[in-house]
XYZ file of C-alpha atoms in Angstrom:
558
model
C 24.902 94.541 70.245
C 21.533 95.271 71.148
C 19.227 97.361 69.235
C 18.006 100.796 70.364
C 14.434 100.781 71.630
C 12.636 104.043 71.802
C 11.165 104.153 75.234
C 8.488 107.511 76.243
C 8.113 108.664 79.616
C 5.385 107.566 81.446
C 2.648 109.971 82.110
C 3.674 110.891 85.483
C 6.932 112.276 84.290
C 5.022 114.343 81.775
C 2.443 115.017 84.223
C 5.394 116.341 86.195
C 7.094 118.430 83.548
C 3.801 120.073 82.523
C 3.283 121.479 86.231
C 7.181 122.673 85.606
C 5.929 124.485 82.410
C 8.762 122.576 80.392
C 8.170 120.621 77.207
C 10.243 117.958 75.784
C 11.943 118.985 72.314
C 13.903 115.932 72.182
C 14.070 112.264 73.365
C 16.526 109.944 72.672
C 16.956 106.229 72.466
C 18.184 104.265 75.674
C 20.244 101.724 75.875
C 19.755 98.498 78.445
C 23.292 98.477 80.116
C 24.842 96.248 83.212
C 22.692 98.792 85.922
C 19.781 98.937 83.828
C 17.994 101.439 81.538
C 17.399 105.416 81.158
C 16.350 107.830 79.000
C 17.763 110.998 78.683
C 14.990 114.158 77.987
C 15.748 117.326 77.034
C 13.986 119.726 77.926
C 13.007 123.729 77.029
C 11.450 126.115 79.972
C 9.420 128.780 79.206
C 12.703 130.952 78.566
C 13.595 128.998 76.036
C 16.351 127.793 77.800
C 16.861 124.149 77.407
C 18.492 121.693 80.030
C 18.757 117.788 80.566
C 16.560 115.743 82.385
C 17.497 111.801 83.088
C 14.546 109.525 83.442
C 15.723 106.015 85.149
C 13.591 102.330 83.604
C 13.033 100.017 85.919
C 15.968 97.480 86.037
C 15.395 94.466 83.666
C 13.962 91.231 85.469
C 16.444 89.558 87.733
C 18.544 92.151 88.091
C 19.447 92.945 91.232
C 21.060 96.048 92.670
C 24.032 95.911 94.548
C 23.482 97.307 98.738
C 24.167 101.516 98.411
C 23.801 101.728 94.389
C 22.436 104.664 93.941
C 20.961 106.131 90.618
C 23.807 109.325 90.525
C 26.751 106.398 90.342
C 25.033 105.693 87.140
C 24.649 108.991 85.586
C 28.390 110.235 86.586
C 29.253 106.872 84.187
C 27.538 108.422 81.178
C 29.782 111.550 79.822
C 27.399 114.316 78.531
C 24.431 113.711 80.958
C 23.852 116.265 83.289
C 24.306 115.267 86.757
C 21.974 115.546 89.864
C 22.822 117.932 93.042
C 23.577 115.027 94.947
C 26.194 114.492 92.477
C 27.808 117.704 92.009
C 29.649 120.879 94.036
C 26.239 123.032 94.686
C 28.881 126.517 94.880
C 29.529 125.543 91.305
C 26.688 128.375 89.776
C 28.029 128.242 86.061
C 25.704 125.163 85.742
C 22.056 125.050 84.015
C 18.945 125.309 85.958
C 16.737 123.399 87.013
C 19.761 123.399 89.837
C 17.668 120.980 92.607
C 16.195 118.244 90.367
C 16.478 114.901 92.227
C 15.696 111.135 91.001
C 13.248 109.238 93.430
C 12.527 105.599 93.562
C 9.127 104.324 92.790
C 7.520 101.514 90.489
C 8.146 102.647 87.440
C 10.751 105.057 88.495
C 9.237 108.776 88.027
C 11.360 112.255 88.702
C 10.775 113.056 92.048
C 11.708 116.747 92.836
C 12.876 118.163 96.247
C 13.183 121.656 95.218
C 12.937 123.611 92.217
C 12.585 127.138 91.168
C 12.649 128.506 87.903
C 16.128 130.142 86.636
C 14.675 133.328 85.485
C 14.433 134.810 89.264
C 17.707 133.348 90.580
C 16.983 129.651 91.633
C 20.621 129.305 93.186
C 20.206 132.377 95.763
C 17.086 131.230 96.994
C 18.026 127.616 97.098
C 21.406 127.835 98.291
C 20.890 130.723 101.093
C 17.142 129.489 102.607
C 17.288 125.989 101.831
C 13.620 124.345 102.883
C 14.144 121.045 102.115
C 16.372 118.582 104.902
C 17.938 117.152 101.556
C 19.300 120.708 100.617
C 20.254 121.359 104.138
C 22.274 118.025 104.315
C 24.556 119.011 101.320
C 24.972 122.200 102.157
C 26.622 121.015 105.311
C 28.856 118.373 103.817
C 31.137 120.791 102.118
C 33.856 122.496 103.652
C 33.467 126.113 103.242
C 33.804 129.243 105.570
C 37.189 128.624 106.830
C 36.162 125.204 108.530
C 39.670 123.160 109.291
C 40.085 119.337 110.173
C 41.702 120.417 113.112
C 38.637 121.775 114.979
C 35.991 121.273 112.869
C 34.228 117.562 111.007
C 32.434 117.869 107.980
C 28.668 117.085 108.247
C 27.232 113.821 106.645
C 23.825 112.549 105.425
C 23.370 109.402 107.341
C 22.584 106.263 105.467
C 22.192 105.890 101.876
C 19.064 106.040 99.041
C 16.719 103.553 98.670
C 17.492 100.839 95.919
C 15.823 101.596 92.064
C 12.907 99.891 91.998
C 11.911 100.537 95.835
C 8.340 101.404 96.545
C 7.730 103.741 99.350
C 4.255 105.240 100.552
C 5.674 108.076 101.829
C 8.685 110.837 101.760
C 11.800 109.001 99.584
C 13.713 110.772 102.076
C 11.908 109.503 105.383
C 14.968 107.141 106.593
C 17.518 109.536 106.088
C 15.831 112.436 107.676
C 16.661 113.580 110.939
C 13.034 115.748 111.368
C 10.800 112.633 109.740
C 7.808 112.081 111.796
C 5.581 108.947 111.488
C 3.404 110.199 108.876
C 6.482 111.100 106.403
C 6.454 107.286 105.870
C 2.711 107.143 104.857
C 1.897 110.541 103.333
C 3.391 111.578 100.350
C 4.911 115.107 100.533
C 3.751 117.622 98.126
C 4.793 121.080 96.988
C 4.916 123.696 99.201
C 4.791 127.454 97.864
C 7.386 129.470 99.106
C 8.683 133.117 99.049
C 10.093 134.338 95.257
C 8.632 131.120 93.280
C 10.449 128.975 95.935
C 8.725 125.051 96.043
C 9.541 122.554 98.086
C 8.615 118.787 98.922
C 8.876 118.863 102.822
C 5.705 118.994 105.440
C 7.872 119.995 108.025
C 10.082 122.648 105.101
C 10.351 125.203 108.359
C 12.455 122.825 110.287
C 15.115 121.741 108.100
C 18.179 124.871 108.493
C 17.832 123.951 112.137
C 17.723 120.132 111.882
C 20.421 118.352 114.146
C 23.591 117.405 112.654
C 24.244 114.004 112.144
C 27.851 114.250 112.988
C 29.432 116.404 115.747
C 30.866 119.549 114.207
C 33.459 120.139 116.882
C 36.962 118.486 117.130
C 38.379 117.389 120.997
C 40.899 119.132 121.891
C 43.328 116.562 121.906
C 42.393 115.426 118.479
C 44.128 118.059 116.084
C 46.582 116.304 113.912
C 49.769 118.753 113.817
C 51.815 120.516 116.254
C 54.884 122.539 116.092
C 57.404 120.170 117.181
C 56.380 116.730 115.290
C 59.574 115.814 113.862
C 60.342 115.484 110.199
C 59.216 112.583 107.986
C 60.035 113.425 104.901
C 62.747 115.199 103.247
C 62.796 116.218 99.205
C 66.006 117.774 98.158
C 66.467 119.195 95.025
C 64.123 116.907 93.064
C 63.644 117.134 88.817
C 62.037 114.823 86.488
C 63.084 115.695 82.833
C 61.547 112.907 79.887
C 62.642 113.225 76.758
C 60.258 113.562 73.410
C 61.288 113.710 69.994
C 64.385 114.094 70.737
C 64.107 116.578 73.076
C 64.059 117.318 76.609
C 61.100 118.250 78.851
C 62.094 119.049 82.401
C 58.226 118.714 84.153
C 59.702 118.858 87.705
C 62.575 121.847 88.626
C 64.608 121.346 91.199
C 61.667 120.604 93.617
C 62.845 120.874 97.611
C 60.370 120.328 100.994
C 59.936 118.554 104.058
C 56.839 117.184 105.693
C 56.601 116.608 109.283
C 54.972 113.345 110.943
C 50.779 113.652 110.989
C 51.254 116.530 108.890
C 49.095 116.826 105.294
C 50.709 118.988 102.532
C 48.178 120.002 99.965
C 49.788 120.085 96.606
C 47.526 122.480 94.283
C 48.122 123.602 90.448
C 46.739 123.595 87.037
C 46.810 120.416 85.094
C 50.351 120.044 84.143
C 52.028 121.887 86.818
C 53.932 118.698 88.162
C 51.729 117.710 90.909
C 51.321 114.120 89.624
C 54.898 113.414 88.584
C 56.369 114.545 92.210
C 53.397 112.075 93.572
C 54.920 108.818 91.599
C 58.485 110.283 92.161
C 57.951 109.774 95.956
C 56.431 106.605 95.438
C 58.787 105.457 93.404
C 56.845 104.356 90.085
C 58.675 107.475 88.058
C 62.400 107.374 88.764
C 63.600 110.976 89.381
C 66.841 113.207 87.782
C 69.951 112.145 89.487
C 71.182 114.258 92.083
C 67.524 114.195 93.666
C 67.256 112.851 96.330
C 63.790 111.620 98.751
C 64.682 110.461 101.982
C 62.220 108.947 104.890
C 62.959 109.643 108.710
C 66.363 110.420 107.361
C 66.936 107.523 105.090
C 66.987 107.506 101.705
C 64.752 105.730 99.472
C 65.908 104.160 96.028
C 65.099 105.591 93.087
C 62.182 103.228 91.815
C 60.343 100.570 93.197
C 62.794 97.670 92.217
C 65.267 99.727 94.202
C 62.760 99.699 97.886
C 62.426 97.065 100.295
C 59.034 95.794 101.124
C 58.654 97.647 103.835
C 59.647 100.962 102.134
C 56.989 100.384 99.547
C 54.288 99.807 103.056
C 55.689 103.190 103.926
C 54.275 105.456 101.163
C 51.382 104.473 99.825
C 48.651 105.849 97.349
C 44.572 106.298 97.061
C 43.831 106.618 93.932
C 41.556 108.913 92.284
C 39.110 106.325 90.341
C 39.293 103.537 92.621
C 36.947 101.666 89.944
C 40.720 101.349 87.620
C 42.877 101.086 90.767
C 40.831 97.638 92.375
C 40.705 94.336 90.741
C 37.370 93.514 89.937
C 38.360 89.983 89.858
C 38.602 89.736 93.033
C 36.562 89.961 96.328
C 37.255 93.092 98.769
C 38.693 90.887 101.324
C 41.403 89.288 99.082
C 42.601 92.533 97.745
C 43.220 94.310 101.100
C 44.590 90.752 102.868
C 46.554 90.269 99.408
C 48.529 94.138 99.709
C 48.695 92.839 103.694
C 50.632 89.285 102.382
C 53.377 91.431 100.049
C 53.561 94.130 102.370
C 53.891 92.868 105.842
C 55.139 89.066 104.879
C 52.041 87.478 106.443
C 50.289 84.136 106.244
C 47.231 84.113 103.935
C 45.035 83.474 106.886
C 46.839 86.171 108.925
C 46.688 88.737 106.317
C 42.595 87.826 106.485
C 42.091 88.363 109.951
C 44.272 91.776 109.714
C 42.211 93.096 106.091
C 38.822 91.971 108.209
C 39.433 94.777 111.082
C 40.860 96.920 108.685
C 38.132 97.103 106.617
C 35.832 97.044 109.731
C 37.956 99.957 110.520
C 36.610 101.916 107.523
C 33.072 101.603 108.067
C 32.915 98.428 105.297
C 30.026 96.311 106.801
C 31.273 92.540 106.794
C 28.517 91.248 104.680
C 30.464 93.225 102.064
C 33.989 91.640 102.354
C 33.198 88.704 99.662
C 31.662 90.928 97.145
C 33.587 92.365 94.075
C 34.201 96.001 93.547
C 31.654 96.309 90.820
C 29.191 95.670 93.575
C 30.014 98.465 95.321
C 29.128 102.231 95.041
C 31.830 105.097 94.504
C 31.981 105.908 98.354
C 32.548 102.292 99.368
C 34.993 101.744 96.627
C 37.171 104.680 97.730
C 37.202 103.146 101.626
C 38.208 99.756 100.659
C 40.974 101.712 98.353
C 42.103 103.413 101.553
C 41.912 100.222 103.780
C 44.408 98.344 100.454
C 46.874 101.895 101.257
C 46.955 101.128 104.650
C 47.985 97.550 104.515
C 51.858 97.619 105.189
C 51.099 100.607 107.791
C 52.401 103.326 106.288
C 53.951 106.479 107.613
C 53.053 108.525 104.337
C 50.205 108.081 101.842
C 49.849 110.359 98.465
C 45.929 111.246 98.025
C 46.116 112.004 94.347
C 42.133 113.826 94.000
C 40.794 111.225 96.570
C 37.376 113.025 96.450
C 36.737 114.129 93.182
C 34.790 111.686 91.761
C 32.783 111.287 94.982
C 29.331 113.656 95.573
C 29.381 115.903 98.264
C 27.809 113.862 101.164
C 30.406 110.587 100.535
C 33.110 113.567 100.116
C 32.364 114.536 103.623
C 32.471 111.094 104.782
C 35.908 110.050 103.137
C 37.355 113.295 104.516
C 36.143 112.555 108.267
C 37.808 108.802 107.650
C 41.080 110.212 106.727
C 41.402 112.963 109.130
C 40.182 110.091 112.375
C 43.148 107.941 110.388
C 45.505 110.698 110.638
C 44.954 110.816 114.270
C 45.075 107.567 115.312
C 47.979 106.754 113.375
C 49.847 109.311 112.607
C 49.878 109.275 109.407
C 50.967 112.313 106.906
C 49.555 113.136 103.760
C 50.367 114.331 100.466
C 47.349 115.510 99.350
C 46.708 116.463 95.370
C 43.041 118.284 94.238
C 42.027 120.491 91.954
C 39.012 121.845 94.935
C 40.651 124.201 96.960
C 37.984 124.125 99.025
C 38.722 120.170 99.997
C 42.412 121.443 99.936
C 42.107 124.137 102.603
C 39.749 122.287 104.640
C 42.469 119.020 105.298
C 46.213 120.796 104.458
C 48.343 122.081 107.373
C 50.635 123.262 104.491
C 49.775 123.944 100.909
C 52.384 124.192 97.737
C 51.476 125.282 94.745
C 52.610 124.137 91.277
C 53.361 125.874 87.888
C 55.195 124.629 84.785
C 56.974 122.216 87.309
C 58.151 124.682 89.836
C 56.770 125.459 93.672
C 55.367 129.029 93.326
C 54.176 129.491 96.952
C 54.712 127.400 100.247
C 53.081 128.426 103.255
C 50.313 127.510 105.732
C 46.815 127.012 104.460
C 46.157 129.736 106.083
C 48.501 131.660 104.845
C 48.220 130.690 101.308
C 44.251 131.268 101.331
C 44.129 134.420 103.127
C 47.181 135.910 101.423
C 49.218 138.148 100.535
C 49.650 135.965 97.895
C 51.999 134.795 94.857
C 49.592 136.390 91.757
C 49.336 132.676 90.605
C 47.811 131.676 93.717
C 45.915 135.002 94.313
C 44.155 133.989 90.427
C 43.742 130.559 91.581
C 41.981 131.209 94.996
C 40.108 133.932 93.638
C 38.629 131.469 91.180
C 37.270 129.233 93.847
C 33.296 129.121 93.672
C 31.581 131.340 96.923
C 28.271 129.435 98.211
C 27.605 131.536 100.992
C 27.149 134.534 98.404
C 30.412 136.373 99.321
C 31.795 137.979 95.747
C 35.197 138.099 94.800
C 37.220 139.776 92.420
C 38.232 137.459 90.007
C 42.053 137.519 89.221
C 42.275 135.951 85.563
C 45.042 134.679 83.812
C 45.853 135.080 80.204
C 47.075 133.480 77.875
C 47.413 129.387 78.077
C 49.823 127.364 80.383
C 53.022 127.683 78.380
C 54.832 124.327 77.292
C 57.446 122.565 79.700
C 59.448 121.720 76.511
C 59.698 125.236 75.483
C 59.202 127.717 78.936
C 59.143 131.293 79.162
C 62.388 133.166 80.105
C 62.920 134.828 83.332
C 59.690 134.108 85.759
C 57.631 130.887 84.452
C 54.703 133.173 84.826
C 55.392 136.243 83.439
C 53.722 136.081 80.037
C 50.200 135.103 82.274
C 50.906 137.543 85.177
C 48.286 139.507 86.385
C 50.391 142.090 88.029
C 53.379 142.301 86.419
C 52.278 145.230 84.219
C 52.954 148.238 86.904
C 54.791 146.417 89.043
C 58.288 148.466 88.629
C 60.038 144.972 88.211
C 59.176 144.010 84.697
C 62.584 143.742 83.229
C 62.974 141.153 86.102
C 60.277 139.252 85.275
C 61.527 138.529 81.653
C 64.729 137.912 82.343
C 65.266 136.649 85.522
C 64.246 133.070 86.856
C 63.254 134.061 91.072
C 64.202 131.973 93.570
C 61.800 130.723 96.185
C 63.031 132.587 99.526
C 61.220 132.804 102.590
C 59.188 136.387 102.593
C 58.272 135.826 106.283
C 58.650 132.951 108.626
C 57.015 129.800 107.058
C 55.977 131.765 104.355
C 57.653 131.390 101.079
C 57.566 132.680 97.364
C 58.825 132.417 94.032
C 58.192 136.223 92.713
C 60.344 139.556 92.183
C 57.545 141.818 93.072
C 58.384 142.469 96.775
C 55.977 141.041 99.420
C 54.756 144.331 100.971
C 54.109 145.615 97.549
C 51.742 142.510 96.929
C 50.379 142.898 100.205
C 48.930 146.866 98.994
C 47.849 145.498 96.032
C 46.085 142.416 96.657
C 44.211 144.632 99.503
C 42.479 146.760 97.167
């Protein structure tokens, strides 16, 4: 094992955090690991807060760093290190300040910041609502918020990726990513410009970035939304449970689970953990085998029970992207062989067939060729995830389960693996079962959601419909809880108690001992003694819940 070496900043970093009026209280040893060395310093502001700053070593000699590493991979590997902007949801305001601290290259590596304003006088307004800074502006516009939709709207993206560790650049260490860079950006290093309120920022041209062009085109054709009324069904769930037994016992996760999901359709799946989103995901694709009497059928046939039970093709047909795509790839092998390998089992080709197909596939996903022969640990999250998609769509399948596709991704690759499986959606018709914890991701990409508690669909409904209510009162805590960057406040709907055990559930409605509005509601005795059926409260719009519809519709309005 090799020893800890104590390693100090060098003085531009101090240099740096002086100007910042922070001090370091403590600094820890660093480890040399596979992607090379940092230091993590924590630091104290003047209010005595104190927050953690990552300082990145140059790699060791002979290194080299793969094409598109990027220094935030590295950080999101290390649990307890706080993570950069580029790294994290910016709407997510419960974190610690300094909000906008970004790692540039140089030789040695040094913080480089884009923007930064002190916490005392409300960094995230200011940052968030008059972003200065192209960088800023660039994630802002990769997340879906304000109601945007796949079907008319595509996320925006920040073209190209960061310069390697270790680079040395004259000028802005955002010049080639820039859309307002002029020629001396790559000779003239920025420095801090004094905006209103404390507001700094690294950008000559700082007045031009909210109205920089977009890099991608933020309108859909026409003919390119992905759903219509009269696509016929693909999939059929009837009356599916999943009960495993423990100590002896019995623990029914999945109750009597029934839905249908037409062709090019997504359904977003949304719950707490443990509501049975991930068991109904491996009980369609057959890894967990299902209660009898359920039954899954595709375009009307049924499909076994397990995978031993599915024909070849049937396994092509529903398909899965994985949420860490670092566990679900070999890292054995090249990218080519495990996309052409999925393409031998699943469509019975040749070896040198099942090459040429995995070679426009891939090219199909943006994966430059000069990548195919390298292994996944070469590779950076966003790259990773596309060649996972490409391996799903080997045996052309008419349904693929997106179990949290995005959450391990930063915003800008977010945006970019969103665009790739919307265009795939359209071009091949492709429907969706899509799982995530971001409502935000889940609104943006569901035609349909369903949400999950204790193993039971609570609400089913357009995403529309679902989001903009009236809602079931576990929904209307759930979206109420969503995080508001464009400063909009909510009323937050909160939810006592803790998610009651599947082995052991409450009587009458799941929810009731958690319910924010049964108290009041004139229905109580209901509640605790009577399990509700899910019935349709208007057309398309259904719900699991005694308290009548109109009666949630006057409350929730308030």
């Amino acid at each position: 094992m090799t020893e800890p070496i104590l390693a100090a900043p060098p003085p531009e970093v101090l240099e740096l955090l002086g100007d910042l009026g922070l001090r370091i209280s403590q600094r820890s040893h660093h480890l040399r690991s596979g992607h090379g060395s940092s230091l993590p310093i924590v630091c104290e502001g003047r209010d005595g807060r104190a927050f953690l700053l990552k300082w990145y070593l140059p790699p060791r000699a002979g290194h080299v760093y793969p094409a598109g590493s990027r220094p935030e991979d590295f950080a999101r590997r290390e649990a307890g290190f706080y993570r950069m902007l580029d790294s994290i949801d910016p709407a997510r305001r419960e974190l610690p300040a300094p909000r906008t601290v970004l790692v540039g290259p140089g030789d040695p590596p040094q913080w480089m910041l884009l923007e930064w304003l002190p916490a005392a006088v409300g960094p995230t307004e200011e940052v968030l609502h008059k972003p200065n800074h192209p960088y800023t502006v660039g994630l802002l516009r990769c997340i879906p918020r304000g109601g945007l939709h796949k079907q008319k709207d595509r996320l925006d993206t920040i073209p190209g990726t960061p310069p390697p560790l270790g680079a040395t650049l004259p000028g802005c260490v955002f010049v080639d990513r820039c859309a307002i860079a002029k020629d001396s950006c790559r000779t003239t290093p920025p420095t801090f410009v004094e905006l209103a309120n404390g507001h700094r920022a690294r950008c000559a041209y700082h007045e031009q970035a909210a109205s920089m062009p977009r890099a991608v085109d933020g309108t859909r054709s026409s003919g390119a939304t992905t759903t219509n009324a009269t696509s016929g069904e693909l999939l059929n769930i009837s009356d599916l449970s999943k009960t495993f037994t423990q100590d002896s016992g019995d623990v029914r996760v999945l109750t009597h689970i029934s839905l249908s999901l037409r062709k090019g359709e997504t359904l977003g799946l949304v719950g707490e953990s443990g509501s049975g989103k991930t068991t109904l995901a491996k009980s369609l694709l057959g890894i967990t085998q299902p209660d009898d009497g359920s039954v899954v059928t595709l375009n009307g046939s049924t499909l076994g029970a397990t995978l031993s039970d599915r024909s070849p093709s049937e396994v092509g047909s529903v398909q899965i992207v994985f949420q860490n795509p670092d566990s679900a790839l070999n890292r054995r092998h090249t990218v080519m062989r495990i996309v052409a390998r999925a393409i031998e089992k699943l469509a019975g080709k040749s070896r040198d067939e099942a090459e040429d197909t995995a070679q426009v596939l891939l090219n199909d996903m943006s994966v430059d060729p000069i990548l195919h022969s390298v292994k996944p640990t070469q590779l950076s999250g966003g790259l990773k995830q596309r060649v996972a998609i490409a391996r799903s769509f080997a045996g052309k399948p008419q349904l693929v389960v997106c179990d949290e596709p995005t959450s391990a991704l930063d915003v800008s690759v977010q945006a970019n693996i969103l665009n790739l499986l919307v265009d795939l959606q359209n071009k091949e018709n492709v429907s969706y079962v899509f799982i995530s914890h971001d409502l935000g991701v889940v609104r943006y990409i569901s035609d349909r959601i369903a949400v999950l508690y204790l193993g039971r669909i609570m609400e089913l409904g357009s995403a529309e419909t679902v989001f903009n209510g009236p809602h079931h009162p576990y929904t209307e805590a759930l979206v109420s809880s969503v995080p508001a960057i464009d400063g909009s406040q909510r009323v937050r709907v909160r939810l006592g108690g803790e998610v009651p055990s599947p082995a052991n559930p409450p009587s009458g409605c799941v929810l009731n001992p958690r319910c924010p509005r049964m108290a009041g509601s004139g229905v109580e005795h209901l509640c605790t003694s009577v399990e509700p059926d899910l019935v349709e409260a208007e057309p398309g719009h259904f719900l699991r819940c005694h308290i009548p519809l109109a009666q949630l519709r006057q409350i929730q309005a308030k």
